[in-house]
């Protein structure tokens, strides 16, 4: 019994020392006396934000207060300005169980918002322009910023890397040797390929830094990789001077290689090998010596060094894209799109037709994947106009064509439904600008 009384006394003393007060703020409009909802009220105790509430449809917001000496409140609204400031003396003088505090607001007629420019569909918007440099290439960094490869007068006489956030230049680095192009690897890391060297590009705190990479290492271990899933890598042995190549998967844990598929242009391969028949005797002797030295067929040596320089040779184009949980191979020589799972096993296939009559359709061996949505687009060129058609990976059908505004746009990339490209008006003194254009496709197509 004595223990119980002692505990009750202690709890009573605790309640007296830690008095609790419920405050109800009542927000109203000054002239109409109507309640105002969505007023943001913040409770600050000893200089630290402890609670945030918004007034309801009746203009009410409730807070608990225990520290009367160090409690304070602030309030604001996007469309109204507060007429009264909070007076902390009200809490000190009125230590009640409940307390109503009215706050009055008046309408802010001059609340300014940032300018928003809305472009109609089919009208390009200038992303980057400069009176000093032209844009040669561009890539999107993982942060969303744009990496631009630019040059003042001539691409071979000096290039510059620019990090651009859409409004201003964040970082700038001149390159000692002339840059040729920007490349993103399978990890979405950007690289600049120069005449002699290759540099990896790192972005830290809105600044870019260059790191030199051995060219042979890049060509062997980075460039061939198409994508990676978990611990597996998907790569190809593509050679632009040979009319056949294969896609593979590699599991580094078990050091296991697996061939996924072969891509081959049968007609081109026949012409490629038959070139050996028509070269002179000295070239045939050279090819046979190379065959003994390397083990590579003499016909391949002749084809690679002679036939690839003719007007009849066409570089293979069979891209592999990853979309959701599948890899999609567009084999334009077997006329099929093959679907593979993430382990490299074939799942399905659909026929392809859009590439069969390139002279009529304008097919130019170019497909683009939206880096955000994963949608795949097929590019056509009719006259001076570039046309984009969305490819349905389920049915194999193409949407209606969307024509880009400018003639002969360069380096088209698609991101989140916008086409980005480089353009300079013909016979104009303007530098090469970077533009973007919103793509609008019929939902039924």
Coordinates of C-alpha atoms in Angstrom, one line a residue:
X1 CA 0.0 0.0 0.0
X2 CA 2.8 2.4 0.9
X3 CA 4.6 1.6 -2.4
X4 CA 1.5 2.4 -4.3
X5 CA 1.0 5.8 -2.6
X6 CA 4.6 6.7 -3.3
X7 CA 4.2 5.8 -7.0
X8 CA 1.0 7.9 -7.3
X9 CA 2.7 10.9 -5.7
X10 CA 5.6 10.7 -8.1
X11 CA 3.3 10.5 -11.1
X12 CA 1.3 13.5 -9.8
X13 CA 4.5 15.5 -9.4
X14 CA 5.6 14.5 -12.9
X15 CA 2.3 15.7 -14.3
X16 CA 2.6 19.0 -12.5
X17 CA 6.2 19.6 -13.6
X18 CA 5.5 18.5 -17.2
X19 CA 2.2 20.3 -17.9
X20 CA 0.8 19.6 -21.3
X21 CA -1.1 22.1 -23.4
X22 CA -3.0 21.5 -26.6
X23 CA -3.0 24.5 -29.0
X24 CA -5.5 24.9 -31.7
X25 CA -4.5 27.4 -34.4
X26 CA -7.5 28.9 -36.2
X27 CA -6.6 30.4 -39.6
X28 CA -9.0 32.9 -41.2
X29 CA -9.0 35.4 -44.1
X30 CA -8.9 39.0 -42.7
X31 CA -11.8 40.5 -44.6
X32 CA -14.2 37.6 -45.2
X33 CA -13.5 35.7 -42.0
X34 CA -13.5 32.5 -44.0
X35 CA -11.3 29.6 -42.8
X36 CA -8.0 29.0 -44.8
X37 CA -6.8 25.4 -45.4
X38 CA -3.3 24.2 -46.2
X39 CA -1.6 26.8 -44.0
X40 CA 1.8 25.3 -43.1
X41 CA 2.5 25.7 -39.4
X42 CA 5.9 24.6 -37.9
X43 CA 6.6 24.0 -34.3
X44 CA 10.2 24.9 -33.2
X45 CA 11.5 24.0 -29.7
X46 CA 14.9 25.2 -28.6
X47 CA 15.7 26.2 -32.2
X48 CA 14.9 22.8 -33.6
X49 CA 12.0 21.9 -35.9
X50 CA 9.9 19.3 -34.1
X51 CA 6.5 19.2 -35.9
X52 CA 4.8 20.4 -39.0
X53 CA 1.0 20.5 -39.6
X54 CA -1.3 21.9 -42.2
X55 CA -4.7 23.4 -41.4
X56 CA -7.7 21.4 -42.4
X57 CA -10.8 22.6 -44.3
X58 CA -12.0 24.4 -41.1
X59 CA -8.7 26.2 -40.7
X60 CA -7.7 24.2 -37.7
X61 CA -4.3 22.7 -36.8
X62 CA -3.4 21.1 -33.4
X63 CA -0.1 21.0 -31.5
X64 CA 1.0 19.7 -28.1
X65 CA 3.2 22.0 -26.0
X66 CA 5.2 21.0 -22.9
X67 CA 8.1 23.4 -23.0
X68 CA 6.4 26.8 -22.7
X69 CA 9.6 28.8 -22.4
X70 CA 11.4 27.6 -25.5
X71 CA 8.5 26.8 -27.9
X72 CA 7.8 28.9 -31.0
X73 CA 5.6 28.6 -34.1
X74 CA 5.9 29.9 -37.7
X75 CA 3.2 29.8 -40.4
X76 CA 3.0 30.5 -44.2
X77 CA 0.8 29.9 -47.2
X78 CA 1.5 29.9 -50.9
X79 CA -1.4 32.4 -51.7
X80 CA -1.7 34.3 -48.4
X81 CA 0.5 36.4 -46.2
X82 CA 0.2 36.3 -42.4
X83 CA -1.1 39.5 -40.8
X84 CA 0.0 38.4 -37.2
X85 CA 3.2 36.9 -35.9
X86 CA 3.3 34.3 -33.2
X87 CA 3.8 35.8 -29.7
X88 CA 5.5 33.3 -27.4
X89 CA 4.3 35.3 -24.3
X90 CA 0.9 33.9 -24.9
X91 CA 2.1 30.4 -24.0
X92 CA 3.9 31.6 -20.8
X93 CA 0.9 33.7 -19.5
X94 CA -1.8 31.1 -20.4
X95 CA -0.7 27.6 -19.2
X96 CA -4.0 26.1 -19.9
X97 CA -5.0 22.6 -21.0
X98 CA -6.3 23.9 -24.3
X99 CA -5.7 27.2 -26.0
X100 CA -7.1 28.8 -29.2
X101 CA -4.8 31.1 -31.2
X102 CA -6.3 32.9 -34.1
X103 CA -4.1 33.8 -37.0
X104 CA -5.3 36.1 -39.8
X105 CA -4.1 36.2 -43.4
X106 CA -4.6 38.5 -46.4
X107 CA -4.5 37.5 -50.0
X108 CA -1.2 38.0 -51.7
X109 CA -2.0 39.5 -55.2
X110 CA 1.7 39.7 -56.3
X111 CA 2.9 36.1 -55.8
X112 CA 5.3 35.5 -58.7
X113 CA 6.1 32.1 -60.2
X114 CA 9.1 31.2 -62.3
X115 CA 8.5 31.6 -66.0
X116 CA 7.3 28.4 -67.8
X117 CA 7.7 28.1 -71.5
X118 CA 5.5 25.5 -73.2
X119 CA 6.4 24.5 -76.8
X120 CA 3.8 23.0 -79.1
X121 CA 4.4 19.4 -80.4
X122 CA 6.6 19.4 -83.5
X123 CA 8.4 22.6 -82.6
X124 CA 12.0 22.3 -81.5
X125 CA 13.3 23.9 -78.3
X126 CA 16.9 25.1 -78.0
X127 CA 18.7 23.2 -75.2
X128 CA 22.2 24.6 -75.7
X129 CA 23.4 27.5 -77.8
X130 CA 26.7 29.4 -78.0
X131 CA 28.2 32.1 -80.1
X132 CA 31.7 30.7 -79.4
X133 CA 31.5 26.9 -79.7
X134 CA 29.6 24.3 -81.7
X135 CA 28.3 21.0 -80.2
X136 CA 29.9 17.9 -81.8
X137 CA 28.4 15.2 -79.5
X138 CA 26.5 14.9 -76.3
X139 CA 25.6 12.4 -73.6
X140 CA 23.4 12.3 -70.5
X141 CA 25.2 11.8 -67.2
X142 CA 23.6 9.7 -64.4
X143 CA 22.8 12.9 -62.5
X144 CA 20.7 14.1 -65.5
X145 CA 23.2 16.8 -66.5
X146 CA 24.3 17.0 -70.1
X147 CA 27.9 16.4 -71.1
X148 CA 28.8 18.2 -74.3
X149 CA 31.7 17.8 -76.6
X150 CA 32.3 21.2 -78.2
X151 CA 34.8 22.9 -80.4
X152 CA 35.4 26.6 -81.2
X153 CA 36.3 26.5 -84.9
X154 CA 37.5 23.1 -86.1
X155 CA 37.0 19.8 -84.5
X156 CA 40.6 18.8 -85.2
X157 CA 42.2 21.9 -83.8
X158 CA 40.9 21.6 -80.2
X159 CA 37.8 20.4 -78.3
X160 CA 36.3 21.2 -75.0
X161 CA 34.1 19.2 -72.5
X162 CA 31.2 21.1 -71.0
X163 CA 28.9 20.0 -68.2
X164 CA 25.5 21.7 -68.6
X165 CA 22.4 21.5 -66.4
X166 CA 20.0 22.9 -68.9
X167 CA 20.3 26.5 -67.7
X168 CA 24.0 27.2 -67.1
X169 CA 27.5 25.7 -67.6
X170 CA 28.6 23.9 -64.4
X171 CA 32.0 22.8 -65.5
X172 CA 34.4 23.1 -68.4
X173 CA 37.6 21.3 -69.4
X174 CA 39.7 21.8 -72.5
X175 CA 41.1 18.7 -74.1
X176 CA 44.7 18.8 -75.3
X177 CA 44.1 16.5 -78.3
X178 CA 41.0 16.6 -80.5
X179 CA 38.0 14.6 -79.3
X180 CA 36.2 12.4 -81.7
X181 CA 33.1 11.2 -79.9
X182 CA 31.4 10.5 -76.6
X183 CA 30.6 6.9 -75.6
X184 CA 28.6 5.5 -72.7
X185 CA 29.6 2.1 -71.5
X186 CA 27.3 -0.6 -70.0
X187 CA 27.5 1.0 -66.6
X188 CA 26.3 4.4 -68.1
X189 CA 29.8 5.9 -67.5
X190 CA 30.8 8.4 -70.1
X191 CA 34.1 8.3 -72.1
X192 CA 35.6 10.7 -74.6
X193 CA 37.4 9.0 -77.5
X194 CA 40.3 11.1 -78.8
X195 CA 42.7 10.5 -81.7
X196 CA 45.4 8.9 -79.4
X197 CA 43.8 8.3 -76.0
X198 CA 40.5 7.5 -74.3
X199 CA 39.5 9.3 -71.1
X200 CA 36.9 8.3 -68.6
X201 CA 34.7 11.1 -67.3
X202 CA 33.7 11.4 -63.7
X203 CA 31.2 13.9 -62.3
X204 CA 31.6 15.0 -58.7
X205 CA 29.9 18.0 -57.1
X206 CA 28.8 19.4 -60.5
X207 CA 32.4 19.2 -61.8
X208 CA 33.9 16.8 -64.4
X209 CA 37.3 15.1 -64.1
X210 CA 39.2 13.1 -66.7
X211 CA 40.9 9.8 -66.1
X212 CA 43.1 8.3 -68.9
X213 CA 42.2 4.7 -69.9
X214 CA 44.5 2.4 -71.9
X215 CA 43.0 2.1 -75.4
X216 CA 43.6 -1.6 -75.8
X217 CA 42.0 -2.2 -72.4
X218 CA 39.0 -0.1 -73.4
X219 CA 38.6 -1.9 -76.8
X220 CA 38.9 -5.3 -75.2
X221 CA 37.1 -5.2 -71.9
X222 CA 34.7 -2.2 -71.9
X223 CA 33.5 -1.4 -75.4
X224 CA 32.3 -5.0 -76.4
X225 CA 30.0 -5.3 -73.3
X226 CA 26.4 -4.5 -74.2
X227 CA 24.9 -4.9 -70.7
X228 CA 25.2 -6.7 -67.4
X229 CA 22.7 -8.5 -65.2
X230 CA 23.7 -9.3 -61.6
X231 CA 27.1 -10.9 -62.1
X232 CA 26.7 -11.8 -65.8
X233 CA 28.0 -9.8 -68.7
X234 CA 26.6 -9.7 -72.2
X235 CA 29.0 -8.9 -75.0
X236 CA 29.8 -9.4 -78.7
X237 CA 32.8 -10.0 -80.8
X238 CA 31.6 -7.5 -83.4
X239 CA 34.2 -6.4 -86.0
X240 CA 33.1 -3.7 -88.5
X241 CA 35.3 -5.4 -91.1
X242 CA 33.8 -8.8 -90.9
X243 CA 30.2 -9.8 -92.0
X244 CA 29.5 -12.1 -89.0
X245 CA 29.7 -11.9 -85.2
X246 CA 28.2 -13.5 -82.1
X247 CA 26.7 -12.4 -78.8
X248 CA 27.9 -14.1 -75.6
X249 CA 27.2 -14.1 -71.9
X250 CA 30.0 -14.4 -69.3
X251 CA 29.7 -15.5 -65.7
X252 CA 32.9 -14.3 -63.9
X253 CA 32.3 -16.3 -60.7
X254 CA 32.5 -19.6 -62.6
X255 CA 34.4 -18.3 -65.6
X256 CA 31.7 -19.7 -67.9
X257 CA 31.1 -18.4 -71.4
X258 CA 27.8 -19.0 -73.2
X259 CA 27.1 -18.2 -76.9
X260 CA 23.7 -16.6 -77.2
X261 CA 23.4 -16.3 -80.9
X262 CA 25.2 -15.8 -84.2
X263 CA 24.6 -13.0 -86.7
X264 CA 25.7 -13.4 -90.3
X265 CA 25.0 -11.9 -93.7
X266 CA 25.1 -14.9 -95.9
X267 CA 25.3 -13.0 -99.2
X268 CA 27.9 -10.5 -97.9
X269 CA 30.0 -13.4 -96.6
X270 CA 30.0 -15.1 -100.0
X271 CA 31.1 -11.9 -101.7
X272 CA 33.6 -11.3 -98.9
X273 CA 35.4 -14.6 -99.4
X274 CA 35.2 -14.6 -103.2
X275 CA 37.4 -11.5 -103.3
X276 CA 40.4 -13.8 -103.0
X277 CA 39.7 -15.1 -106.5
X278 CA 40.2 -11.7 -108.1
X279 CA 43.3 -10.3 -106.5
X280 CA 46.8 -10.5 -108.0
X281 CA 49.3 -13.3 -107.3
X282 CA 51.4 -11.2 -105.0
X283 CA 48.3 -10.5 -102.7
X284 CA 47.4 -14.2 -102.7
X285 CA 50.9 -15.1 -101.6
X286 CA 50.7 -12.5 -98.8
X287 CA 47.4 -13.9 -97.7
X288 CA 48.7 -17.5 -97.6
X289 CA 51.7 -16.4 -95.5
X290 CA 49.3 -14.6 -93.1
X291 CA 47.2 -17.8 -92.9
X292 CA 50.3 -19.8 -91.9
X293 CA 51.3 -17.2 -89.4
X294 CA 48.0 -16.6 -87.6
X295 CA 45.8 -19.6 -88.5
X296 CA 43.1 -17.2 -90.0
X297 CA 41.8 -18.2 -93.4
X298 CA 43.5 -16.5 -96.4
X299 CA 40.2 -15.5 -97.8
X300 CA 39.4 -13.5 -94.7
X301 CA 42.7 -11.7 -94.9
X302 CA 41.9 -10.6 -98.5
X303 CA 38.3 -9.8 -97.7
X304 CA 39.2 -7.7 -94.7
X305 CA 41.9 -5.7 -96.5
X306 CA 40.3 -5.3 -99.9
X307 CA 36.6 -6.1 -100.1
X308 CA 35.7 -3.8 -97.1
X309 CA 37.0 -0.8 -99.1
X310 CA 34.6 -1.5 -102.0
X311 CA 31.2 0.1 -102.4
X312 CA 29.5 -3.3 -102.1
X313 CA 30.5 -4.0 -98.5
X314 CA 28.0 -3.0 -95.8
X315 CA 28.7 -3.2 -92.1
X316 CA 26.4 -5.5 -90.1
X317 CA 23.7 -3.9 -88.0
X318 CA 22.0 -6.2 -85.5
X319 CA 21.6 -4.3 -82.2
X320 CA 20.8 -5.9 -78.8
X321 CA 18.6 -3.9 -76.4
X322 CA 17.6 -4.6 -72.9
X323 CA 13.9 -3.8 -72.1
X324 CA 12.5 -4.7 -68.7
X325 CA 13.4 -8.3 -68.0
X326 CA 14.3 -9.3 -71.6
X327 CA 17.1 -8.9 -74.2
X328 CA 15.8 -8.1 -77.7
X329 CA 18.0 -8.9 -80.7
X330 CA 17.1 -7.3 -84.0
X331 CA 18.6 -9.7 -86.6
X332 CA 18.0 -7.9 -89.8
X333 CA 19.6 -10.8 -91.8
X334 CA 17.3 -13.5 -90.6
X335 CA 14.4 -11.0 -90.5
X336 CA 13.4 -11.7 -86.9
X337 CA 13.5 -10.1 -83.5
X338 CA 14.5 -12.6 -80.9
X339 CA 13.6 -12.3 -77.2
X340 CA 16.0 -13.7 -74.6
X341 CA 15.6 -13.9 -70.8
X342 CA 18.2 -12.6 -68.4
X343 CA 20.0 -15.9 -68.5
X344 CA 20.4 -15.7 -72.3
X345 CA 17.8 -18.3 -73.2
X346 CA 15.6 -17.7 -76.2
X347 CA 11.9 -17.1 -75.3
X348 CA 10.1 -15.8 -78.4
X349 CA 10.5 -14.3 -81.8
X350 CA 8.6 -12.1 -84.2
X351 CA 9.2 -11.3 -87.9
X352 CA 10.7 -8.0 -89.1
X353 CA 9.7 -6.3 -92.3
X354 CA 10.5 -2.6 -92.0
X355 CA 14.1 -3.1 -93.4
X356 CA 13.4 -5.1 -96.5
X357 CA 12.9 -2.2 -99.0
X358 CA 15.3 0.5 -97.8
X359 CA 15.2 2.5 -101.0
X360 CA 11.5 2.9 -100.6
X361 CA 11.2 3.3 -96.8
X362 CA 14.4 5.2 -96.2
X363 CA 15.7 2.7 -93.7
X364 CA 19.2 3.8 -92.7
X365 CA 20.3 1.1 -90.2
X366 CA 19.5 3.1 -87.1
X367 CA 17.5 2.2 -84.1
X368 CA 17.3 4.2 -80.9
X369 CA 16.1 3.2 -77.4
X370 CA 14.7 5.8 -75.0
X371 CA 17.1 5.9 -72.1
X372 CA 14.3 6.5 -69.6
X373 CA 11.2 4.6 -70.8
X374 CA 13.0 1.7 -72.7
X375 CA 10.8 2.3 -75.8
X376 CA 12.5 1.4 -79.1
X377 CA 12.3 3.6 -82.2
X378 CA 13.2 2.9 -85.8
X379 CA 14.7 5.7 -87.9
X380 CA 14.0 6.5 -91.5
X381 CA 15.3 9.2 -93.8
X382 CA 13.1 10.3 -96.6
X383 CA 14.7 13.1 -98.6
X384 CA 16.0 15.6 -96.1
X385 CA 13.6 14.6 -93.4
X386 CA 14.2 12.2 -90.5
X387 CA 11.2 10.1 -89.4
X388 CA 10.9 8.2 -86.2
X389 CA 8.5 5.3 -85.7
X390 CA 7.9 3.5 -82.4
X391 CA 8.4 -0.3 -82.6
X392 CA 5.9 -2.5 -80.7
X393 CA 8.0 -5.3 -79.2
X394 CA 4.9 -7.5 -78.7
X395 CA 3.3 -7.3 -82.2
X396 CA 6.2 -6.1 -84.3
X397 CA 4.2 -3.3 -85.7
X398 CA 5.4 0.3 -86.2
X399 CA 3.5 3.4 -85.2
X400 CA 2.7 6.2 -87.5
X401 CA 5.8 8.3 -88.4
X402 CA 6.8 11.4 -86.5
X403 CA 8.8 13.9 -88.7
X404 CA 11.5 15.9 -87.0
X405 CA 11.3 19.6 -87.7
X406 CA 14.8 20.3 -89.1
X407 CA 16.4 18.8 -92.2
X408 CA 19.3 16.4 -91.6
X409 CA 19.5 16.4 -87.8
X410 CA 22.7 14.9 -86.4
X411 CA 23.2 12.4 -83.5
X412 CA 19.6 11.8 -82.6
X413 CA 19.0 10.5 -79.1
X414 CA 15.7 10.0 -77.3
X415 CA 15.1 10.5 -73.6
X416 CA 11.7 10.5 -71.8
X417 CA 9.7 11.0 -75.0
X418 CA 11.9 13.9 -76.3
X419 CA 14.2 13.6 -79.3
X420 CA 17.5 15.4 -78.8
X421 CA 19.7 16.2 -81.8
X422 CA 22.4 18.6 -83.1
X423 CA 21.6 21.0 -86.0
X424 CA 23.0 24.0 -87.8
X425 CA 21.0 25.7 -90.6
X426 CA 22.5 25.2 -94.1
X427 CA 24.8 28.0 -95.2
X428 CA 24.4 29.8 -91.9
X429 CA 26.9 31.5 -89.7
X430 CA 25.2 29.9 -86.6
X431 CA 27.2 27.4 -84.6
X432 CA 25.9 23.9 -84.1
X433 CA 23.2 24.0 -81.4
X434 CA 21.6 21.2 -79.4
X435 CA 17.8 21.0 -79.7
X436 CA 15.1 18.9 -78.3
X437 CA 11.6 18.1 -79.7
X438 CA 8.7 16.5 -78.0
X439 CA 7.5 13.3 -79.8
X440 CA 3.8 12.8 -80.1
X441 CA 2.5 9.4 -81.1
X442 CA -1.1 8.3 -81.6
X443 CA -2.0 6.0 -78.6
X444 CA -3.8 3.7 -80.9
X445 CA -0.7 3.2 -83.2

